Amino acid sequence: MARPAGIFDVRYEQDIAVVRTMPQWITLGLFLIFLVVLPQLFPDRYLLNIINIIMIMTISVHGLNILTGFAGQISAGHAAFMGVGAYACASFMTFWGLSFWLSLPLAGLTAGLVGILFGLPSLRLKGFYLAMATIAAQFIITAFFLHYKPEIFGGGTGMSLEPIRLGNIVFDTQGNLYYMIMPFAVIMTYFAQNLVRSRMGRAFVAIRDNDLAAEIMGISLFGYKLRAFFIGCFFAGISGSLYIAFM
């Protein structure tokens, strides 16, 4: 909703704000309240199952949007980094004895670091050729988890985990899982929306639109492309970690 004529932004923070007017704040507040009460309004298990999947995939899509939509780096194997996050989270819990809540950010960081490794070709490749490199990541990562040390990663059967707990709360129903996944979806959405309005986000857009001009302006293609891969794959890793809790 547009503001009345004659009202202008006087600070940079106002200019880049996601929510700018009182009606927008009210709408946002009502929407957040709706998210909180949604399982009570629609208690159907199947519907909540679909909503949980949508929220998990939304997090991964935000990462892909940052990487491809804003930074212009094509990733055709993004699902593989969800797998990295999922297996990393399960491994931290199984072999290191860490809780899910500590394993979750570590799994995101692991997926981000693996993303940097496969993002290195972006420094020399573009378009179709970069897409082929990321498809290679999909096959390499899948083959690694399926065939490397099945006694650790479970091979084709995967790894099994106990239901996620937080104190006395057990996330073993679709309703409880909703309340576990929803805050992450909201927070990651907020982070993604603000990132693209930051200095880094503007650098991503500049590289996407014309990387040569961006480099002439002093933007480090090496640094920002790898940051885009790290952030995009970090989102995918968080999404994959939540998916194992959902499964």
PDB file of C-alpha atoms in Angstrom:
ATOM      1  CA  MET A   1       0.000   0.000   0.000  1.00  0.00           C
ATOM      2  CA  ALA A   2       1.433   3.366  -1.045  1.00  0.00           C
ATOM      3  CA  ARG A   3       1.942   6.163   1.469  1.00  0.00           C
ATOM      4  CA  PRO A   4       0.182   9.530   1.094  1.00  0.00           C
ATOM      5  CA  ALA A   5       1.868  12.091  -1.146  1.00  0.00           C
ATOM      6  CA  GLY A   6       4.381  14.309   0.601  1.00  0.00           C
ATOM      7  CA  ILE A   7       5.674  11.673   3.052  1.00  0.00           C
ATOM      8  CA  PHE A   8       9.279  10.779   2.305  1.00  0.00           C
ATOM      9  CA  ASP A   9      11.952   8.522   3.755  1.00  0.00           C
ATOM     10  CA  VAL A  10      14.509  10.470   5.762  1.00  0.00           C
ATOM     11  CA  ARG A  11      16.791   7.577   6.753  1.00  0.00           C
ATOM     12  CA  TYR A  12      18.392   4.769   4.788  1.00  0.00           C
ATOM     13  CA  GLU A  13      16.830   2.223   7.151  1.00  0.00           C
ATOM     14  CA  GLN A  14      13.380   3.501   6.163  1.00  0.00           C
ATOM     15  CA  ASP A  15      14.192   3.286   2.475  1.00  0.00           C
ATOM     16  CA  ILE A  16      15.213  -0.388   2.602  1.00  0.00           C
ATOM     17  CA  ALA A  17      12.614  -1.535   5.153  1.00  0.00           C
ATOM     18  CA  VAL A  18      10.541  -4.549   4.125  1.00  0.00           C
ATOM     19  CA  VAL A  19       7.491  -3.327   6.057  1.00  0.00           C
ATOM     20  CA  ARG A  20       7.016   0.403   5.501  1.00  0.00           C
ATOM     21  CA  THR A  21       3.482   1.454   6.515  1.00  0.00           C
ATOM     22  CA  MET A  22       1.142   0.843   9.442  1.00  0.00           C
ATOM     23  CA  PRO A  23      -1.352  -1.150   7.310  1.00  0.00           C
ATOM     24  CA  GLN A  24       1.528  -3.382   6.255  1.00  0.00           C
ATOM     25  CA  TRP A  25       2.523  -3.901   9.903  1.00  0.00           C
ATOM     26  CA  ILE A  26      -1.075  -4.789  10.775  1.00  0.00           C
ATOM     27  CA  THR A  27      -1.288  -7.221   7.851  1.00  0.00           C
ATOM     28  CA  LEU A  28       1.993  -8.829   8.870  1.00  0.00           C
ATOM     29  CA  GLY A  29       0.833  -9.170  12.472  1.00  0.00           C
ATOM     30  CA  LEU A  30      -2.450 -10.781  11.428  1.00  0.00           C
ATOM     31  CA  PHE A  31      -0.584 -13.168   9.136  1.00  0.00           C
ATOM     32  CA  LEU A  32       1.783 -14.229  11.930  1.00  0.00           C
ATOM     33  CA  ILE A  33      -1.192 -14.803  14.238  1.00  0.00           C
ATOM     34  CA  PHE A  34      -2.783 -16.914  11.499  1.00  0.00           C
ATOM     35  CA  LEU A  35       0.387 -19.011  11.266  1.00  0.00           C
ATOM     36  CA  VAL A  36       0.333 -19.607  15.021  1.00  0.00           C
ATOM     37  CA  VAL A  37      -3.306 -20.754  15.121  1.00  0.00           C
ATOM     38  CA  LEU A  38      -3.335 -22.568  11.764  1.00  0.00           C
ATOM     39  CA  PRO A  39      -3.074 -26.123  13.220  1.00  0.00           C
ATOM     40  CA  GLN A  40      -6.118 -25.375  15.397  1.00  0.00           C
ATOM     41  CA  LEU A  41      -8.089 -24.010  12.447  1.00  0.00           C
ATOM     42  CA  PHE A  42      -7.115 -26.870  10.111  1.00  0.00           C
ATOM     43  CA  PRO A  43      -6.254 -29.911  12.257  1.00  0.00           C
ATOM     44  CA  ASP A  44      -6.384 -32.358   9.339  1.00  0.00           C
ATOM     45  CA  ARG A  45      -3.200 -34.443   9.487  1.00  0.00           C
ATOM     46  CA  TYR A  46      -2.786 -34.713   5.715  1.00  0.00           C
ATOM     47  CA  LEU A  47      -3.157 -30.954   5.238  1.00  0.00           C
ATOM     48  CA  LEU A  48      -0.574 -30.238   7.946  1.00  0.00           C
ATOM     49  CA  ASN A  49       1.730 -32.778   6.299  1.00  0.00           C
ATOM     50  CA  ILE A  50       1.546 -30.845   3.023  1.00  0.00           C
ATOM     51  CA  ILE A  51       2.042 -27.500   4.788  1.00  0.00           C
ATOM     52  CA  ASN A  52       5.120 -28.811   6.602  1.00  0.00           C
ATOM     53  CA  ILE A  53       6.649 -29.991   3.330  1.00  0.00           C
ATOM     54  CA  ILE A  54       5.907 -26.622   1.718  1.00  0.00           C
ATOM     55  CA  MET A  55       7.610 -24.732   4.558  1.00  0.00           C
ATOM     56  CA  ILE A  56      10.694 -26.967   4.405  1.00  0.00           C
ATOM     57  CA  MET A  57      10.995 -26.551   0.649  1.00  0.00           C
ATOM     58  CA  THR A  58      10.379 -22.810   0.960  1.00  0.00           C
ATOM     59  CA  ILE A  59      13.602 -22.477   2.943  1.00  0.00           C
ATOM     60  CA  SER A  60      15.565 -24.299   0.251  1.00  0.00           C
ATOM     61  CA  VAL A  61      13.919 -22.236  -2.497  1.00  0.00           C
ATOM     62  CA  HIS A  62      14.917 -19.024  -0.729  1.00  0.00           C
ATOM     63  CA  GLY A  63      18.519 -20.215  -0.908  1.00  0.00           C
ATOM     64  CA  LEU A  64      18.172 -21.063  -4.586  1.00  0.00           C
ATOM     65  CA  ASN A  65      16.582 -17.673  -5.227  1.00  0.00           C
ATOM     66  CA  ILE A  66      19.515 -15.889  -3.592  1.00  0.00           C
ATOM     67  CA  LEU A  67      22.017 -17.960  -5.561  1.00  0.00           C
ATOM     68  CA  THR A  68      20.322 -17.995  -8.964  1.00  0.00           C
ATOM     69  CA  GLY A  69      17.683 -15.278  -8.883  1.00  0.00           C
ATOM     70  CA  PHE A  70      19.815 -12.529  -7.349  1.00  0.00           C
ATOM     71  CA  ALA A  71      23.437 -13.598  -7.877  1.00  0.00           C
ATOM     72  CA  GLY A  72      22.774 -15.135 -11.298  1.00  0.00           C
ATOM     73  CA  GLN A  73      24.691 -18.356 -10.550  1.00  0.00           C
ATOM     74  CA  ILE A  74      22.761 -21.294 -11.967  1.00  0.00           C
ATOM     75  CA  SER A  75      22.471 -24.272  -9.630  1.00  0.00           C
ATOM     76  CA  ALA A  76      20.837 -27.310 -11.201  1.00  0.00           C
ATOM     77  CA  GLY A  77      21.812 -29.643  -8.346  1.00  0.00           C
ATOM     78  CA  HIS A  78      20.519 -27.708  -5.358  1.00  0.00           C
ATOM     79  CA  ALA A  79      18.722 -30.717  -3.886  1.00  0.00           C
ATOM     80  CA  ALA A  80      22.102 -32.377  -3.330  1.00  0.00           C
ATOM     81  CA  PHE A  81      22.968 -29.740  -0.743  1.00  0.00           C
ATOM     82  CA  MET A  82      19.751 -30.528   1.075  1.00  0.00           C
ATOM     83  CA  GLY A  83      21.126 -34.062   1.244  1.00  0.00           C
ATOM     84  CA  VAL A  84      24.431 -32.788   2.619  1.00  0.00           C
ATOM     85  CA  GLY A  85      22.575 -30.938   5.355  1.00  0.00           C
ATOM     86  CA  ALA A  86      20.405 -33.949   6.140  1.00  0.00           C
ATOM     87  CA  TYR A  87      23.283 -36.428   6.380  1.00  0.00           C
ATOM     88  CA  ALA A  88      25.483 -33.938   8.244  1.00  0.00           C
ATOM     89  CA  CYS A  89      22.768 -33.308  10.830  1.00  0.00           C
ATOM     90  CA  ALA A  90      22.121 -37.041  11.261  1.00  0.00           C
ATOM     91  CA  SER A  91      25.862 -37.724  11.574  1.00  0.00           C
ATOM     92  CA  PHE A  92      26.378 -35.023  14.197  1.00  0.00           C
ATOM     93  CA  MET A  93      23.522 -36.499  16.221  1.00  0.00           C
ATOM     94  CA  THR A  94      24.495 -40.154  15.768  1.00  0.00           C
ATOM     95  CA  PHE A  95      28.297 -40.121  15.994  1.00  0.00           C
ATOM     96  CA  TRP A  96      29.016 -36.954  17.966  1.00  0.00           C
ATOM     97  CA  GLY A  97      26.060 -37.202  20.313  1.00  0.00           C
ATOM     98  CA  LEU A  98      24.952 -33.632  19.638  1.00  0.00           C
ATOM     99  CA  SER A  99      21.366 -32.511  20.003  1.00  0.00           C
ATOM    100  CA  PHE A 100      19.308 -31.740  16.927  1.00  0.00           C
ATOM    101  CA  TRP A 101      19.244 -28.052  17.844  1.00  0.00           C
ATOM    102  CA  LEU A 102      23.036 -27.846  17.821  1.00  0.00           C
ATOM    103  CA  SER A 103      23.406 -30.140  14.811  1.00  0.00           C
ATOM    104  CA  LEU A 104      21.026 -28.008  12.738  1.00  0.00           C
ATOM    105  CA  PRO A 105      23.252 -24.902  12.320  1.00  0.00           C
ATOM    106  CA  LEU A 106      26.364 -27.079  12.001  1.00  0.00           C
ATOM    107  CA  ALA A 107      24.679 -28.992   9.172  1.00  0.00           C
ATOM    108  CA  GLY A 108      23.842 -25.698   7.464  1.00  0.00           C
ATOM    109  CA  LEU A 109      27.477 -24.602   7.742  1.00  0.00           C
ATOM    110  CA  THR A 110      28.630 -27.969   6.375  1.00  0.00           C
ATOM    111  CA  ALA A 111      26.332 -27.663   3.368  1.00  0.00           C
ATOM    112  CA  GLY A 112      27.557 -24.104   2.828  1.00  0.00           C
ATOM    113  CA  LEU A 113      31.203 -25.184   2.831  1.00  0.00           C
ATOM    114  CA  VAL A 114      30.468 -28.005   0.382  1.00  0.00           C
ATOM    115  CA  GLY A 115      28.622 -25.435  -1.727  1.00  0.00           C
ATOM    116  CA  ILE A 116      31.752 -23.275  -1.830  1.00  0.00           C
ATOM    117  CA  LEU A 117      33.715 -26.271  -3.117  1.00  0.00           C
ATOM    118  CA  PHE A 118      31.318 -26.827  -5.994  1.00  0.00           C
ATOM    119  CA  GLY A 119      30.949 -23.081  -6.490  1.00  0.00           C
ATOM    120  CA  LEU A 120      34.594 -22.665  -7.451  1.00  0.00           C
ATOM    121  CA  PRO A 121      33.843 -23.424 -11.139  1.00  0.00           C
ATOM    122  CA  SER A 122      31.564 -20.348 -11.160  1.00  0.00           C
ATOM    123  CA  LEU A 123      34.709 -18.233 -11.260  1.00  0.00           C
ATOM    124  CA  ARG A 124      35.378 -19.495 -14.789  1.00  0.00           C
ATOM    125  CA  LEU A 125      32.072 -20.923 -15.985  1.00  0.00           C
ATOM    126  CA  LYS A 126      28.733 -19.300 -16.799  1.00  0.00           C
ATOM    127  CA  GLY A 127      25.288 -20.292 -17.974  1.00  0.00           C
ATOM    128  CA  PHE A 128      24.949 -23.770 -19.441  1.00  0.00           C
ATOM    129  CA  TYR A 129      28.456 -24.826 -18.423  1.00  0.00           C
ATOM    130  CA  LEU A 130      27.929 -23.795 -14.800  1.00  0.00           C
ATOM    131  CA  ALA A 131      24.633 -25.696 -14.818  1.00  0.00           C
ATOM    132  CA  MET A 132      26.501 -28.811 -15.924  1.00  0.00           C
ATOM    133  CA  ALA A 133      28.999 -28.373 -13.086  1.00  0.00           C
ATOM    134  CA  THR A 134      26.218 -28.156 -10.499  1.00  0.00           C
ATOM    135  CA  ILE A 135      24.474 -31.185 -12.000  1.00  0.00           C
ATOM    136  CA  ALA A 136      27.771 -33.012 -11.500  1.00  0.00           C
ATOM    137  CA  ALA A 137      27.551 -32.040  -7.819  1.00  0.00           C
ATOM    138  CA  GLN A 138      24.138 -33.709  -7.669  1.00  0.00           C
ATOM    139  CA  PHE A 139      25.507 -37.021  -8.982  1.00  0.00           C
ATOM    140  CA  ILE A 140      28.751 -36.899  -6.981  1.00  0.00           C
ATOM    141  CA  ILE A 141      27.066 -36.162  -3.653  1.00  0.00           C
ATOM    142  CA  THR A 142      24.331 -38.742  -4.230  1.00  0.00           C
ATOM    143  CA  ALA A 143      26.864 -41.426  -5.137  1.00  0.00           C
ATOM    144  CA  PHE A 144      28.985 -40.534  -2.102  1.00  0.00           C
ATOM    145  CA  PHE A 145      26.202 -41.064   0.414  1.00  0.00           C
ATOM    146  CA  LEU A 146      24.867 -44.172  -1.324  1.00  0.00           C
ATOM    147  CA  HIS A 147      28.142 -46.038  -1.803  1.00  0.00           C
ATOM    148  CA  TYR A 148      30.787 -44.632   0.567  1.00  0.00           C
ATOM    149  CA  LYS A 149      30.928 -46.629   3.801  1.00  0.00           C
ATOM    150  CA  PRO A 150      27.344 -47.917   3.978  1.00  0.00           C
ATOM    151  CA  GLU A 151      27.983 -48.883   7.607  1.00  0.00           C
ATOM    152  CA  ILE A 152      28.166 -45.153   8.402  1.00  0.00           C
ATOM    153  CA  PHE A 153      25.679 -43.519   6.061  1.00  0.00           C
ATOM    154  CA  GLY A 154      23.370 -46.498   5.676  1.00  0.00           C
ATOM    155  CA  GLY A 155      23.712 -46.918   1.922  1.00  0.00           C
ATOM    156  CA  GLY A 156      20.353 -47.169   0.200  1.00  0.00           C
ATOM    157  CA  THR A 157      18.443 -47.491   3.480  1.00  0.00           C
ATOM    158  CA  GLY A 158      19.790 -44.260   4.960  1.00  0.00           C
ATOM    159  CA  MET A 159      20.138 -43.425   8.645  1.00  0.00           C
ATOM    160  CA  SER A 160      17.463 -43.753  11.325  1.00  0.00           C
ATOM    161  CA  LEU A 161      16.915 -41.261  14.142  1.00  0.00           C
ATOM    162  CA  GLU A 162      14.715 -40.941  17.185  1.00  0.00           C
ATOM    163  CA  PRO A 163      11.980 -38.276  17.121  1.00  0.00           C
ATOM    164  CA  ILE A 164      13.282 -34.787  17.825  1.00  0.00           C
ATOM    165  CA  ARG A 165      12.701 -33.497  21.361  1.00  0.00           C
ATOM    166  CA  LEU A 166      12.746 -30.153  23.097  1.00  0.00           C
ATOM    167  CA  GLY A 167      12.430 -30.720  26.823  1.00  0.00           C
ATOM    168  CA  ASN A 168       9.272 -32.748  27.330  1.00  0.00           C
ATOM    169  CA  ILE A 169       7.938 -31.906  23.874  1.00  0.00           C
ATOM    170  CA  VAL A 170       8.297 -34.681  21.291  1.00  0.00           C
ATOM    171  CA  PHE A 171       7.978 -33.634  17.660  1.00  0.00           C
ATOM    172  CA  ASP A 172       6.350 -36.849  16.466  1.00  0.00           C
ATOM    173  CA  THR A 173       3.030 -35.502  15.165  1.00  0.00           C
ATOM    174  CA  GLN A 174       2.288 -33.231  12.225  1.00  0.00           C
ATOM    175  CA  GLY A 175       0.967 -30.545  14.564  1.00  0.00           C
ATOM    176  CA  ASN A 176       4.096 -30.524  16.715  1.00  0.00           C
ATOM    177  CA  LEU A 177       6.314 -30.642  13.640  1.00  0.00           C
ATOM    178  CA  TYR A 178       4.462 -27.626  12.287  1.00  0.00           C
ATOM    179  CA  TYR A 179       5.383 -25.600  15.356  1.00  0.00           C
ATOM    180  CA  MET A 180       8.998 -26.716  15.001  1.00  0.00           C
ATOM    181  CA  ILE A 181       9.320 -25.945  11.280  1.00  0.00           C
ATOM    182  CA  MET A 182       7.238 -22.764  11.066  1.00  0.00           C
ATOM    183  CA  PRO A 183       9.581 -20.502  13.115  1.00  0.00           C
ATOM    184  CA  PHE A 184      12.539 -21.542  10.952  1.00  0.00           C
ATOM    185  CA  ALA A 185      10.567 -20.826   7.774  1.00  0.00           C
ATOM    186  CA  VAL A 186       9.590 -17.369   9.055  1.00  0.00           C
ATOM    187  CA  ILE A 187      13.097 -16.479  10.257  1.00  0.00           C
ATOM    188  CA  MET A 188      14.815 -17.694   7.084  1.00  0.00           C
ATOM    189  CA  THR A 189      12.270 -15.848   4.930  1.00  0.00           C
ATOM    190  CA  TYR A 190      12.918 -12.655   6.893  1.00  0.00           C
ATOM    191  CA  PHE A 191      16.676 -13.127   6.545  1.00  0.00           C
ATOM    192  CA  ALA A 192      16.425 -13.744   2.793  1.00  0.00           C
ATOM    193  CA  GLN A 193      14.229 -10.686   2.228  1.00  0.00           C
ATOM    194  CA  ASN A 194      16.610  -8.435   4.141  1.00  0.00           C
ATOM    195  CA  LEU A 195      19.745  -9.910   2.599  1.00  0.00           C
ATOM    196  CA  VAL A 196      18.791  -8.826  -0.910  1.00  0.00           C
ATOM    197  CA  ARG A 197      18.376  -5.251   0.371  1.00  0.00           C
ATOM    198  CA  SER A 198      21.835  -5.174   1.920  1.00  0.00           C
ATOM    199  CA  ARG A 199      25.182  -4.207   0.419  1.00  0.00           C
ATOM    200  CA  MET A 200      25.844  -7.869  -0.299  1.00  0.00           C
ATOM    201  CA  GLY A 201      22.479  -8.264  -2.005  1.00  0.00           C
ATOM    202  CA  ARG A 202      23.115  -5.280  -4.255  1.00  0.00           C
ATOM    203  CA  ALA A 203      26.519  -6.737  -5.144  1.00  0.00           C
ATOM    204  CA  PHE A 204      24.796 -10.011  -6.090  1.00  0.00           C
ATOM    205  CA  VAL A 205      22.390  -8.157  -8.393  1.00  0.00           C
ATOM    206  CA  ALA A 206      25.236  -6.195  -9.973  1.00  0.00           C
ATOM    207  CA  ILE A 207      27.120  -9.424 -10.723  1.00  0.00           C
ATOM    208  CA  ARG A 208      23.978 -10.992 -12.149  1.00  0.00           C
ATOM    209  CA  ASP A 209      23.246  -8.055 -14.437  1.00  0.00           C
ATOM    210  CA  ASN A 210      26.795  -7.426 -15.670  1.00  0.00           C
ATOM    211  CA  ASP A 211      29.708  -9.072 -13.927  1.00  0.00           C
ATOM    212  CA  LEU A 212      32.309  -7.159 -15.944  1.00  0.00           C
ATOM    213  CA  ALA A 213      30.813  -3.803 -14.955  1.00  0.00           C
ATOM    214  CA  ALA A 214      30.519  -5.001 -11.351  1.00  0.00           C
ATOM    215  CA  GLU A 215      34.201  -5.919 -11.284  1.00  0.00           C
ATOM    216  CA  ILE A 216      35.164  -2.535 -12.716  1.00  0.00           C
ATOM    217  CA  MET A 217      33.166  -0.919  -9.889  1.00  0.00           C
ATOM    218  CA  GLY A 218      35.334  -2.774  -7.372  1.00  0.00           C
ATOM    219  CA  ILE A 219      33.062  -5.714  -6.552  1.00  0.00           C
ATOM    220  CA  SER A 220      35.076  -8.890  -5.979  1.00  0.00           C
ATOM    221  CA  LEU A 221      33.586 -11.533  -8.260  1.00  0.00           C
ATOM    222  CA  PHE A 222      35.574 -14.247  -6.485  1.00  0.00           C
ATOM    223  CA  GLY A 223      34.361 -13.286  -3.032  1.00  0.00           C
ATOM    224  CA  TYR A 224      30.734 -12.545  -3.791  1.00  0.00           C
ATOM    225  CA  LYS A 225      30.109 -15.549  -6.019  1.00  0.00           C
ATOM    226  CA  LEU A 226      31.432 -17.873  -3.333  1.00  0.00           C
ATOM    227  CA  ARG A 227      29.365 -16.050  -0.709  1.00  0.00           C
ATOM    228  CA  ALA A 228      26.285 -16.593  -2.851  1.00  0.00           C
ATOM    229  CA  PHE A 229      27.020 -20.319  -3.069  1.00  0.00           C
ATOM    230  CA  PHE A 230      27.665 -20.518   0.671  1.00  0.00           C
ATOM    231  CA  ILE A 231      24.446 -18.736   1.617  1.00  0.00           C
ATOM    232  CA  GLY A 232      22.318 -20.598  -0.935  1.00  0.00           C
ATOM    233  CA  CYS A 233      23.657 -23.967   0.191  1.00  0.00           C
ATOM    234  CA  PHE A 234      23.386 -22.975   3.869  1.00  0.00           C
ATOM    235  CA  PHE A 235      19.654 -22.496   3.339  1.00  0.00           C
ATOM    236  CA  ALA A 236      19.490 -25.881   1.602  1.00  0.00           C
ATOM    237  CA  GLY A 237      21.370 -27.502   4.491  1.00  0.00           C
ATOM    238  CA  ILE A 238      18.924 -26.086   7.049  1.00  0.00           C
ATOM    239  CA  SER A 239      16.051 -27.303   4.884  1.00  0.00           C
ATOM    240  CA  GLY A 240      17.552 -30.789   4.643  1.00  0.00           C
ATOM    241  CA  SER A 241      18.063 -30.946   8.407  1.00  0.00           C
ATOM    242  CA  LEU A 242      14.425 -30.054   9.022  1.00  0.00           C
ATOM    243  CA  TYR A 243      13.404 -32.652   6.467  1.00  0.00           C
ATOM    244  CA  ILE A 244      14.987 -35.479   8.470  1.00  0.00           C
ATOM    245  CA  ALA A 245      13.034 -34.308  11.515  1.00  0.00           C
ATOM    246  CA  PHE A 246       9.908 -34.352   9.365  1.00  0.00           C
ATOM    247  CA  MET A 247      10.661 -37.847   8.057  1.00  0.00           C
TER     248      MET A 247
END
